[in-house]
Tab-separated table of C-alpha atoms and ligand atoms in Angstrom:
chain	number	residue	atom	x	y	z
A	110	MET	CA	-135.415	20.885	76.066
A	111	SER	CA	-137.599	19.992	79.014
A	112	GLU	CA	-136.146	17.216	81.131
A	113	GLU	CA	-139.509	16.108	82.422
A	114	ALA	CA	-142.749	14.870	80.923
A	115	LEU	CA	-146.129	15.637	82.392
A	116	LEU	CA	-148.872	13.020	82.399
A	117	LYS	CA	-152.462	13.706	83.320
A	118	ILE	CA	-154.700	10.769	84.296
A	119	ASN	CA	-158.125	11.133	85.915
A	120	GLY	CA	-157.401	14.669	86.986
A	121	HIS	CA	-154.055	13.788	88.614
A	122	GLU	CA	-150.762	15.045	87.227
A	123	TYR	CA	-147.559	13.030	87.301
A	124	THR	CA	-144.097	14.249	86.463
A	125	LEU	CA	-141.953	11.725	84.643
A	126	PRO	CA	-138.192	12.046	84.085
A	127	VAL	CA	-136.881	12.060	80.525
A	128	THR	CA	-133.732	10.302	79.314
A	129	VAL	CA	-131.930	11.618	76.237
A	130	GLY	CA	-129.553	9.374	74.282
A	131	SER	CA	-126.285	10.369	72.619
A	132	GLU	CA	-128.134	10.779	69.286
A	133	ASP	CA	-130.870	12.876	70.962
A	134	GLU	CA	-133.420	10.064	71.136
A	135	ILE	CA	-135.890	10.853	73.890
A	136	GLY	CA	-137.300	8.313	76.318
A	137	ILE	CA	-139.943	9.010	78.938
A	138	ASP	CA	-138.880	7.091	82.011
A	139	ILE	CA	-141.941	5.318	83.406
A	140	GLN	CA	-140.180	3.118	85.966
A	141	LYS	CA	-142.061	4.730	88.846
A	142	LEU	CA	-145.346	5.249	86.981
A	143	ARG	CA	-147.265	2.339	88.483
A	144	ALA	CA	-146.073	2.988	92.000
A	145	GLN	CA	-147.208	6.607	91.677
A	146	SER	CA	-150.405	6.237	89.651
A	147	LYS	CA	-151.401	2.532	89.639
A	148	CYS	CA	-151.339	2.792	85.804
A	149	ILE	CA	-149.186	0.886	83.381
A	150	THR	CA	-148.444	1.574	79.712
A	151	LEU	CA	-149.870	-0.679	77.009
A	152	ASP	CA	-147.691	-1.282	73.956
A	153	PRO	CA	-148.237	-4.661	72.259
A	154	GLY	CA	-145.239	-5.461	70.062
A	155	TYR	CA	-143.195	-2.901	72.059
A	156	GLY	CA	-143.095	-0.480	69.110
A	157	ASN	CA	-142.846	2.474	71.513
A	158	THR	CA	-141.059	0.853	74.410
A	159	GLY	CA	-137.380	1.199	75.181
A	160	SER	CA	-136.389	-1.884	77.161
A	161	CYS	CA	-132.887	-0.679	78.078
A	162	GLU	CA	-130.161	1.855	77.462
A	163	SER	CA	-127.562	0.456	75.101
A	164	ALA	CA	-124.278	1.720	73.620
A	165	ILE	CA	-123.834	-0.998	70.984
A	166	THR	CA	-125.810	-0.162	67.834
A	167	PHE	CA	-127.519	2.968	66.571
A	168	ILE	CA	-130.292	2.942	63.976
A	169	ASP	CA	-132.055	5.948	62.510
A	170	GLY	CA	-134.885	4.246	60.663
A	171	GLU	CA	-136.152	7.448	59.040
A	172	LYS	CA	-132.753	8.229	57.504
A	173	GLY	CA	-131.694	4.605	56.846
A	174	ILE	CA	-128.652	4.809	59.151
A	175	LEU	CA	-127.059	1.824	60.897
A	176	ARG	CA	-123.879	2.121	62.977
A	177	TYR	CA	-122.053	-0.418	65.138
A	178	ARG	CA	-120.338	1.327	68.065
A	179	GLY	CA	-120.630	4.564	66.078
A	180	ILE	CA	-119.086	3.257	62.837
A	181	PRO	CA	-121.373	3.313	59.749
A	182	ILE	CA	-122.272	-0.119	58.384
A	183	GLU	CA	-121.198	0.955	54.875
A	184	GLU	CA	-117.652	1.597	56.122
A	185	LEU	CA	-117.478	-1.660	58.056
A	186	ALA	CA	-118.799	-3.655	55.076
A	187	LEU	CA	-116.118	-2.122	52.873
A	188	LYS	CA	-113.076	-2.000	55.159
A	189	SER	CA	-113.547	-4.484	57.969
A	190	ASN	CA	-114.516	-8.123	58.275
A	191	PHE	CA	-116.832	-10.259	60.362
A	192	ILE	CA	-114.355	-11.258	63.069
A	193	GLU	CA	-113.119	-7.708	63.582
A	194	VAL	CA	-116.744	-6.524	63.718
A	195	ALA	CA	-117.567	-9.251	66.255
A	196	TYR	CA	-114.742	-7.939	68.451
A	197	LEU	CA	-115.907	-4.345	67.984
A	198	LEU	CA	-119.479	-5.192	68.970
A	199	ILE	CA	-118.574	-7.231	72.031
A	200	TRP	CA	-115.747	-5.097	73.450
A	201	GLY	CA	-116.669	-1.686	72.088
A	202	GLU	CA	-113.474	-0.903	70.152
A	203	LEU	CA	-111.763	-2.242	67.059
A	204	PRO	CA	-109.011	-4.674	68.084
A	205	ASN	CA	-105.373	-3.699	67.683
A	206	LYS	CA	-103.074	-6.148	65.901
A	207	ALA	CA	-102.228	-8.171	69.016
A	208	GLU	CA	-105.858	-8.325	70.173
A	209	ARG	CA	-107.015	-9.362	66.721
A	210	GLU	CA	-104.376	-12.112	66.557
A	211	SER	CA	-105.181	-13.384	70.027
A	212	PHE	CA	-108.925	-13.515	69.247
A	213	SER	CA	-108.283	-15.318	65.927
A	214	ASN	CA	-106.055	-17.837	67.716
A	215	GLN	CA	-108.803	-18.506	70.227
A	216	LEU	CA	-111.300	-19.073	67.410
A	217	THR	CA	-108.938	-21.605	65.845
A	218	GLU	CA	-108.307	-23.303	69.179
A	219	HIS	CA	-112.012	-23.739	69.959
A	220	ALA	CA	-113.318	-24.773	66.547
A	221	LEU	CA	-113.725	-28.469	67.362
A	222	LEU	CA	-116.736	-29.973	69.099
A	223	HIS	CA	-116.297	-32.540	71.858
A	224	GLU	CA	-116.409	-35.917	70.085
A	225	ASN	CA	-119.386	-36.984	72.216
A	226	LEU	CA	-121.341	-34.024	70.890
A	227	LYS	CA	-121.054	-35.464	67.408
A	228	HIS	CA	-123.305	-38.337	68.506
A	229	HIS	CA	-126.075	-35.851	69.259
A	230	PHE	CA	-126.419	-35.274	65.513
A	231	GLU	CA	-127.297	-38.947	65.070
A	232	GLY	CA	-130.330	-38.443	67.317
A	233	PHE	CA	-131.960	-36.042	64.842
A	234	PRO	CA	-133.987	-37.296	61.875
A	235	GLY	CA	-132.431	-36.502	58.480
A	236	SER	CA	-135.304	-34.095	57.841
A	237	ALA	CA	-134.618	-32.069	61.024
A	238	HIS	CA	-134.555	-28.322	60.473
A	239	PRO	CA	-131.003	-26.996	60.990
A	240	MET	CA	-132.356	-24.190	63.216
A	241	ALA	CA	-133.803	-26.811	65.596
A	242	ILE	CA	-130.451	-28.596	65.595
A	243	LEU	CA	-128.563	-25.335	66.135
A	244	SER	CA	-130.601	-24.269	69.120
A	245	ALA	CA	-130.472	-27.736	70.716
A	246	MET	CA	-126.745	-28.097	70.116
A	247	ILE	CA	-125.899	-24.699	71.615
A	248	ASN	CA	-127.768	-25.713	74.748
A	249	ALA	CA	-125.989	-29.073	74.680
A	250	LEU	CA	-122.639	-27.237	74.401
A	251	SER	CA	-123.250	-25.750	77.843
A	252	CYS	CA	-123.003	-29.268	79.323
A	253	TYR	CA	-119.463	-29.557	77.966
A	254	HIS	CA	-118.237	-26.091	78.871
A	255	ASP	CA	-119.843	-25.414	82.217
A	256	ASP	CA	-116.854	-23.322	83.378
A	257	PHE	CA	-117.736	-20.789	80.702
A	258	THR	CA	-121.521	-20.692	80.710
A	259	CYS	CA	-121.670	-17.824	83.226
A	260	PRO	CA	-118.519	-15.856	82.432
A	261	ASN	CA	-117.771	-13.501	85.318
A	262	SER	CA	-114.600	-11.844	84.045
A	263	GLU	CA	-113.588	-10.271	80.741
A	264	GLU	CA	-111.095	-13.116	80.274
A	265	THR	CA	-113.650	-15.903	80.659
A	266	LEU	CA	-116.120	-13.968	78.510
A	267	GLU	CA	-113.484	-13.737	75.769
A	268	THR	CA	-112.982	-17.507	75.874
A	269	ALA	CA	-116.731	-18.163	76.070
A	270	SER	CA	-117.319	-15.833	73.080
A	271	ALA	CA	-114.557	-17.500	71.070
A	272	LYS	CA	-116.001	-20.926	71.880
A	273	LEU	CA	-119.501	-19.896	70.803
A	274	ILE	CA	-118.474	-17.978	67.666
A	275	SER	CA	-116.191	-20.787	66.542
A	276	LYS	CA	-118.359	-23.756	67.476
A	277	ILE	CA	-121.601	-22.339	66.028
A	278	ARG	CA	-119.877	-22.537	62.651
A	279	THR	CA	-118.885	-26.171	63.216
A	280	ILE	CA	-122.410	-27.081	64.359
A	281	ALA	CA	-123.915	-25.344	61.301
A	282	ALA	CA	-121.552	-27.122	58.908
A	283	PHE	CA	-122.112	-30.530	60.569
A	284	SER	CA	-125.896	-30.164	60.360
A	285	PHE	CA	-125.513	-29.314	56.661
A	286	LYS	CA	-123.370	-32.421	56.135
A	287	MET	CA	-125.899	-34.540	58.003
A	288	PHE	CA	-128.693	-33.204	55.789
A	289	ARG	CA	-126.639	-34.038	52.694
A	290	GLY	CA	-125.613	-37.475	53.976
A	291	GLU	CA	-121.922	-36.565	53.655
A	292	PRO	CA	-119.092	-37.158	56.144
A	293	PHE	CA	-118.341	-34.335	58.584
A	294	ARG	CA	-115.345	-32.204	57.662
A	295	TYR	CA	-113.242	-30.996	60.553
A	296	PRO	CA	-112.200	-27.341	60.695
A	297	ASP	CA	-108.897	-26.513	59.030
A	298	PRO	CA	-106.730	-24.403	61.393
A	299	LYS	CA	-105.004	-22.709	58.456
A	300	ARG	CA	-108.187	-21.145	57.154
A	301	GLN	CA	-109.862	-17.899	58.130
A	302	TYR	CA	-113.359	-17.927	59.646
A	303	VAL	CA	-115.560	-17.752	56.527
A	304	SER	CA	-113.268	-19.790	54.308
A	305	ASN	CA	-113.312	-22.477	57.018
A	306	LEU	CA	-117.111	-22.440	57.172
A	307	LEU	CA	-117.336	-22.945	53.398
A	308	HIS	CA	-114.677	-25.692	53.596
A	309	MET	CA	-116.562	-27.544	56.334
A	310	MET	CA	-119.769	-27.290	54.313
A	311	PHE	CA	-118.548	-28.085	50.832
A	312	SER	CA	-115.251	-30.032	51.001
A	313	LEU	CA	-115.474	-33.790	50.505
A	314	PRO	CA	-112.871	-36.394	51.484
A	315	HIS	CA	-111.835	-36.698	47.834
A	316	LYS	CA	-112.467	-33.077	46.810
A	317	ARG	CA	-111.267	-29.965	48.584
A	318	TYR	CA	-113.453	-26.881	48.286
A	319	ASP	CA	-111.737	-23.528	47.963
A	320	ALA	CA	-114.077	-20.602	47.521
A	321	SER	CA	-112.806	-17.649	45.516
A	322	PRO	CA	-111.973	-14.442	47.411
A	323	VAL	CA	-115.091	-12.763	45.939
A	324	ILE	CA	-117.387	-15.482	47.299
A	325	THR	CA	-115.633	-15.607	50.679
A	326	ARG	CA	-115.820	-11.831	50.927
A	327	ALA	CA	-119.523	-11.830	49.959
A	328	LEU	CA	-120.381	-14.286	52.734
A	329	ASP	CA	-118.173	-12.389	55.186
A	330	THR	CA	-120.081	-9.193	54.346
A	331	ILE	CA	-123.435	-10.944	54.786
A	332	LEU	CA	-122.354	-12.020	58.289
A	333	THR	CA	-121.072	-8.491	59.045
A	334	LEU	CA	-124.369	-6.924	57.966
A	335	HIS	CA	-126.305	-9.277	60.252
A	336	ALA	CA	-123.999	-8.919	63.268
A	337	ASP	CA	-126.250	-6.671	65.353
A	338	HIS	CA	-129.461	-4.714	65.050
A	339	GLU	CA	-130.136	-3.323	68.524
A	340	GLN	CA	-133.317	-4.547	70.277
A	341	ASN	CA	-134.700	-6.830	67.557
A	342	CYS	CA	-136.835	-9.834	68.532
A	343	SER	CA	-134.006	-12.368	69.008
A	344	THR	CA	-131.688	-9.945	70.821
A	345	SER	CA	-134.520	-8.883	73.104
A	346	THR	CA	-135.150	-12.596	73.711
A	347	VAL	CA	-131.502	-13.123	74.650
A	348	ARG	CA	-131.642	-10.164	77.053
A	349	MET	CA	-134.938	-11.271	78.524
A	350	VAL	CA	-133.795	-14.852	79.095
A	351	ALA	CA	-130.489	-13.597	80.522
A	352	SER	CA	-132.375	-11.311	82.916
A	353	SER	CA	-133.609	-14.390	84.791
A	354	GLY	CA	-129.985	-15.309	85.464
A	355	ALA	CA	-129.976	-17.987	82.732
A	356	ASN	CA	-126.512	-18.747	81.438
A	357	LEU	CA	-124.949	-17.293	78.287
A	358	PHE	CA	-125.319	-20.478	76.239
A	359	SER	CA	-129.013	-21.006	77.016
A	360	SER	CA	-129.750	-17.311	76.457
A	361	ILE	CA	-128.139	-17.590	73.001
A	362	SER	CA	-129.989	-20.832	72.298
A	363	SER	CA	-133.287	-18.995	72.950
A	364	GLY	CA	-132.164	-16.247	70.586
A	365	VAL	CA	-131.764	-18.867	67.828
A	366	CYS	CA	-135.385	-20.030	68.358
A	367	SER	CA	-136.661	-16.475	68.230
A	368	LEU	CA	-134.719	-15.769	65.049
A	369	TRP	CA	-136.251	-18.788	63.309
A	370	GLY	CA	-139.691	-17.171	62.791
A	371	PRO	CA	-140.606	-15.950	59.279
A	372	LEU	CA	-141.227	-12.372	60.459
A	373	HIS	CA	-137.630	-12.239	61.719
A	374	GLY	CA	-134.611	-14.250	60.459
A	375	GLY	CA	-136.788	-16.900	58.823
A	376	ALA	CA	-137.839	-14.257	56.278
A	377	ASN	CA	-134.738	-15.028	54.176
A	378	MET	CA	-136.130	-18.531	53.526
A	379	ALA	CA	-139.650	-17.225	52.989
A	380	VAL	CA	-138.410	-14.744	50.346
A	381	ILE	CA	-136.906	-17.524	48.244
A	382	ASP	CA	-140.057	-19.648	48.641
A	383	MET	CA	-142.107	-16.671	47.421
A	384	LEU	CA	-139.786	-15.971	44.453
A	385	GLU	CA	-139.755	-19.658	43.524
A	386	LYS	CA	-143.543	-19.803	43.578
A	387	ILE	CA	-143.634	-16.833	41.196
A	388	HIS	CA	-140.996	-18.475	38.985
A	389	GLN	CA	-142.903	-21.739	38.840
A	390	GLY	CA	-146.066	-19.924	37.817
A	391	GLY	CA	-148.023	-20.464	41.029
A	392	LEU	CA	-148.119	-16.720	41.630
A	393	ASP	CA	-147.458	-13.675	39.486
A	394	ILE	CA	-145.867	-10.400	40.503
A	395	SER	CA	-148.976	-8.244	40.373
A	396	LYS	CA	-151.028	-10.907	42.192
A	397	CYS	CA	-148.322	-11.089	44.829
A	398	VAL	CA	-148.456	-7.316	45.363
A	399	GLU	CA	-152.269	-7.372	45.462
A	400	MET	CA	-152.301	-10.220	47.988
A	401	ALA	CA	-149.782	-8.399	50.200
A	402	LYS	CA	-152.097	-5.356	50.222
A	403	ASN	CA	-155.126	-7.404	51.188
A	404	LYS	CA	-155.052	-7.887	54.968
A	405	ASP	CA	-157.528	-10.818	54.725
A	406	SER	CA	-155.145	-12.819	52.532
A	407	GLY	CA	-152.799	-13.418	55.473
A	408	PHE	CA	-149.955	-12.902	52.987
A	409	ARG	CA	-147.141	-10.385	53.370
A	410	LEU	CA	-144.517	-9.417	50.881
A	411	MET	CA	-141.602	-11.252	52.428
A	412	GLY	CA	-138.337	-9.325	52.668
A	413	PHE	CA	-140.283	-6.054	52.709
A	414	GLY	CA	-140.961	-3.682	55.565
A	415	HIS	CA	-139.298	-3.174	58.906
A	416	ARG	CA	-140.316	-2.096	62.386
A	417	VAL	CA	-137.578	0.539	62.518
A	418	TYR	CA	-136.613	1.400	58.923
A	419	LYS	CA	-139.034	3.734	57.204
A	420	ASN	CA	-136.516	4.169	54.420
A	421	TYR	CA	-134.365	1.768	52.378
A	422	ASP	CA	-132.667	-0.703	54.741
A	423	PRO	CA	-128.950	0.211	54.362
A	424	ARG	CA	-128.040	-3.479	54.586
A	425	ALA	CA	-130.299	-4.317	51.629
A	426	LYS	CA	-128.619	-1.562	49.586
A	427	ILE	CA	-125.189	-3.131	50.181
A	428	LEU	CA	-126.478	-6.634	49.444
A	429	LYS	CA	-128.014	-5.523	46.154
A	430	GLY	CA	-124.506	-4.508	45.021
A	431	ILE	CA	-122.986	-7.782	46.261
A	432	CYS	CA	-125.534	-9.740	44.225
A	433	ASP	CA	-124.011	-8.327	41.028
A	434	GLU	CA	-120.430	-9.088	42.168
A	435	VAL	CA	-121.303	-12.697	43.063
A	436	PHE	CA	-123.196	-13.297	39.831
A	437	ASP	CA	-120.283	-11.857	37.782
A	438	GLU	CA	-117.819	-14.048	39.674
A	439	LEU	CA	-119.919	-17.182	39.169
A	440	LYS	CA	-120.517	-16.189	35.531
A	441	ILE	CA	-124.263	-16.402	35.997
A	442	ASP	CA	-125.628	-14.193	33.209
A	443	GLN	CA	-129.165	-14.465	34.312
A	444	ASP	CA	-130.894	-15.731	37.419
A	445	PRO	CA	-134.671	-15.952	37.135
A	446	LEU	CA	-135.141	-15.366	40.867
A	447	LEU	CA	-132.967	-12.229	40.825
A	448	ASP	CA	-134.949	-10.915	37.840
A	449	ILE	CA	-138.220	-11.597	39.666
A	450	ALA	CA	-136.895	-9.946	42.844
A	451	ARG	CA	-135.933	-6.799	40.916
A	452	LYS	CA	-139.319	-6.617	39.189
A	453	LEU	CA	-141.156	-7.273	42.437
A	454	GLU	CA	-139.196	-4.517	44.172
A	455	GLU	CA	-139.976	-2.114	41.318
A	456	ALA	CA	-143.690	-2.993	41.377
A	457	ALA	CA	-143.933	-2.596	45.152
A	458	LEU	CA	-141.997	0.680	45.260
A	459	GLU	CA	-144.348	2.162	42.663
A	460	ASP	CA	-147.463	1.077	44.525
A	461	SER	CA	-149.150	3.615	46.801
A	462	TYR	CA	-149.806	0.977	49.520
A	463	PHE	CA	-146.052	0.417	49.940
A	464	LYS	CA	-145.168	4.081	49.333
A	465	ASP	CA	-147.641	5.367	51.922
A	466	ARG	CA	-146.395	2.929	54.550
A	467	ASN	CA	-142.717	3.440	53.734
A	468	LEU	CA	-142.199	-0.247	53.043
A	469	TYR	CA	-138.824	-0.969	51.425
A	470	PRO	CA	-136.785	-4.134	50.861
A	471	ASN	CA	-135.082	-5.265	54.065
A	472	VAL	CA	-131.885	-7.268	54.622
A	473	ASP	CA	-133.646	-10.546	53.835
A	474	PHE	CA	-134.821	-9.548	50.369
A	475	TYR	CA	-131.487	-10.040	48.569
A	476	SER	CA	-129.433	-12.125	51.033
A	477	GLY	CA	-131.130	-15.411	50.066
A	478	ILE	CA	-130.439	-14.829	46.376
A	479	ILE	CA	-126.715	-14.509	47.132
A	480	LEU	CA	-126.655	-17.515	49.477
A	481	ARG	CA	-128.500	-19.603	46.900
A	482	ALA	CA	-126.008	-18.613	44.175
A	483	ILE	CA	-123.136	-19.694	46.465
A	484	GLY	CA	-124.799	-23.128	46.715
A	485	ILE	CA	-126.268	-22.861	50.194
A	486	PRO	CA	-129.677	-24.569	50.429
A	487	THR	CA	-132.685	-22.567	51.595
A	488	ASN	CA	-133.073	-24.340	54.942
A	489	MET	CA	-129.560	-23.145	55.931
A	490	PHE	CA	-130.252	-19.433	55.295
A	491	THR	CA	-131.497	-18.621	58.786
A	492	VAL	CA	-128.599	-20.582	60.278
A	493	LEU	CA	-126.256	-18.241	58.403
A	494	PHE	CA	-128.200	-15.302	59.859
A	495	ALA	CA	-127.718	-16.820	63.340
A	496	ILE	CA	-123.949	-17.170	62.823
A	497	GLY	CA	-123.910	-13.501	61.837
A	498	ARG	CA	-126.104	-12.317	64.720
A	499	LEU	CA	-124.186	-14.229	67.409
A	500	PRO	CA	-121.654	-11.445	68.204
A	501	GLY	CA	-124.564	-9.037	68.702
A	502	TRP	CA	-126.283	-11.442	71.100
A	503	ILE	CA	-123.042	-11.852	73.072
A	504	ALA	CA	-122.457	-8.073	73.122
A	505	HIS	CA	-125.953	-7.512	74.552
A	506	TRP	CA	-125.495	-10.297	77.118
A	507	ARG	CA	-122.236	-8.646	78.220
A	508	GLU	CA	-123.793	-5.190	78.323
A	509	LEU	CA	-126.609	-6.449	80.522
A	510	TYR	CA	-124.177	-8.308	82.764
A	511	LEU	CA	-121.854	-5.299	83.181
A	512	SER	CA	-124.749	-2.918	83.806
A	513	GLY	CA	-125.264	-4.698	87.108
A	514	ASP	CA	-128.998	-4.595	86.370
A	515	LYS	CA	-130.229	-7.730	88.095
A	516	ARG	CA	-133.895	-6.877	87.631
A	517	ILE	CA	-135.755	-9.687	85.860
A	518	SER	CA	-137.585	-8.662	82.658
A	519	ARG	CA	-141.204	-9.116	83.503
A	520	PRO	CA	-143.823	-7.081	81.627
A	521	ARG	CA	-147.298	-6.563	83.033
A	522	GLN	CA	-150.635	-6.889	81.252
A	523	ILE	CA	-154.127	-5.501	81.162
A	524	TYR	CA	-156.301	-8.423	82.191
A	525	THR	CA	-159.399	-8.865	79.991
A	526	GLY	CA	-160.680	-12.269	81.203
A	527	HIS	CA	-163.541	-13.246	83.517
A	528	THR	CA	-163.932	-11.463	86.782
A	529	GLU	CA	-164.172	-13.743	89.823
A	530	ARG	CA	-166.536	-16.715	89.420
A	531	SER	CA	-167.043	-20.088	91.114
A	532	TYR	CA	-165.751	-23.487	90.081
A	533	THR	CA	-168.420	-25.526	88.244
A	534	PRO	CA	-168.499	-29.206	89.249
A	535	MET	CA	-168.157	-31.721	86.367
A	536	GLU	CA	-171.782	-32.905	86.497
A	537	GLU	CA	-173.028	-29.332	86.042
A	538	ARG	CA	-170.940	-28.530	82.958
B	900	CMC	N1	-146.279	-6.767	53.264
B	900	CMC	C1	-147.471	-6.121	53.327
B	900	CMC	N2	-147.795	-5.211	54.248
B	900	CMC	C2	-146.878	-4.926	55.174
B	900	CMC	C3	-145.622	-5.540	55.197
B	900	CMC	C4	-145.332	-6.494	54.189
B	900	CMC	N3	-144.150	-7.120	54.159
B	900	CMC	N4	-144.910	-5.063	56.228
B	900	CMC	C5	-145.709	-4.168	56.864
B	900	CMC	N5	-146.889	-4.088	56.217
B	900	CMC	C6	-147.995	-3.186	56.553
B	900	CMC	C7	-148.674	-3.549	57.860
B	900	CMC	O1	-149.682	-4.490	57.646
B	900	CMC	C8	-149.166	-2.214	58.334
B	900	CMC	O2	-150.315	-1.880	57.571
B	900	CMC	P1	-151.504	-0.945	58.233
B	900	CMC	O3	-150.832	0.313	58.676
B	900	CMC	O4	-152.475	-0.788	57.135
B	900	CMC	O5	-152.025	-1.771	59.379
B	900	CMC	C9	-148.087	-1.246	57.875
B	900	CMC	O6	-147.457	-1.886	56.752
B	900	CMC	C10	-147.064	-0.907	58.893
B	900	CMC	O7	-146.478	-2.087	59.369
B	900	CMC	P2	-145.522	-1.999	60.610
B	900	CMC	O8	-146.336	-1.698	61.828
B	900	CMC	O9	-144.417	-1.068	60.285
B	900	CMC	O10	-144.973	-3.462	60.655
B	900	CMC	P3	-144.342	-4.155	61.914
B	900	CMC	O11	-143.329	-3.270	62.501
B	900	CMC	O12	-145.388	-4.666	62.803
B	900	CMC	O13	-143.650	-5.415	61.226
B	900	CMC	C11	-142.207	-6.677	59.904
B	900	CMC	C12	-142.359	-5.398	60.716
B	900	CMC	C13	-140.767	-6.783	59.442
B	900	CMC	C14	-142.526	-7.897	60.782
B	900	CMC	C15	-143.169	-6.611	58.688
B	900	CMC	O14	-142.802	-5.533	57.869
B	900	CMC	C16	-143.205	-7.912	57.906
B	900	CMC	O15	-143.965	-8.821	58.247
B	900	CMC	N6	-142.368	-8.029	56.830
B	900	CMC	C17	-142.275	-9.290	56.122
B	900	CMC	C18	-141.359	-10.245	56.877
B	900	CMC	C19	-139.916	-9.818	56.800
B	900	CMC	O16	-139.410	-9.509	55.737
B	900	CMC	N7	-139.209	-9.876	57.949
B	900	CMC	C20	-137.781	-9.549	58.030
B	900	CMC	C21	-137.519	-8.288	58.792
B	900	CMC	S1	-135.842	-7.652	58.571
B	900	CMC	C22	-134.794	-8.800	59.311
B	900	CMC	C23	-135.097	-9.132	60.710
B	900	CMC	O17	-135.298	-8.270	61.543
B	900	CMC	O18	-135.093	-10.318	61.002
């Protein structure tokens, strides 16, 4: 294969180097393009732009493949768990027994929030969105852990990661308790990560909550499936913010804000809203499909489509199976929203609009149905996504840091505004 690309602009020819990835993905390296030709590339939405080289996650959207550090997501969902996957993503290899134990101990050690931080929750109105609280509280955390905000060794990064991964769970559970008007539950050092999260959310002073292994495993798998997804919007945000030299905690806090949007992590909430509207009779399935096809309606079929996957999202396939396990475990014979979701999927997959554009259910289509069955309210769904995505954000922060690339992310633009004109004094306007 040629290792160069040729570009012809206005009669001039430019030779551009080509980079080939370990899975034979080809990138035309345009780093010198402007210096050589005075031209830039234009790619709104970055659909054709590689912002970095990365060794963390591989996706083949045409084949529906997702691998973390080379290991297929199906295998990780079946054999591993969220904490092991977090370790794999951040440090590149599965932990051995001692490493796994040491990381788990750190998570236990750092689960508490500084008592003063608890008062921050009182400053939010009861109606505050938990994603707003999460982002603000992660930034606030940096004030209490300033030795760890810019980790400059693997040891401090391990502690910083353990602090973030453990405390994000405590923040999420506390914001849930605040929303419910219930007393905060402190983390229980004897519990594993997901069981502890469910305990902090659902235990009451007079009533201990113990989720069954099936439910704990289902939530663990949801977190595992969300743990990384290469250069998605929130991860790119984390990398971009970090490129300015911003600290780890504020970079992650920005990632939370980016994830909140309904086209990204917020889609899991939007899916349930859409299914509920159909259930309550405000919308029917065929109308929903028709509206999604009509660009003027401003409506999209939430939980459908993906920038990278042009095939069934492998995460959605796994989640569809977990839905059945969770419903069996909870002895729910019939869930109207699950029935509607299945019918909606069937209707969309038979429709030429969706077929022609290769639009399939994505990870958000079934995750909300499972979370809802577990008893998690809709406004917490994206928070759960954020807990899951955190290891990926940290892994990308570390990769950027270790790459030694200190170049700030700073895209250019094609200016389309006024050409030079004079200031008009107030009396002449
Ligand atoms: N409903 C209706 N039409 C759609 C949808 C949808 N959900 N998704 C894409 N399309 C259309 C789009 O309008 C375009 O049509 P045309 O070619 O006629 O202009 C065509 O399909 C191709 O779209 P695209 O360029 O592949 O879409 P994109 O890469 O710009 O957007 C997306 C990807 C995920 C934002 C989009 O599919 C969407 O809005 N989906 C609904 C929201 C959603 O479920 N988001 C969660 C994504 S997965 C988890 C995550 O990453 O957070």
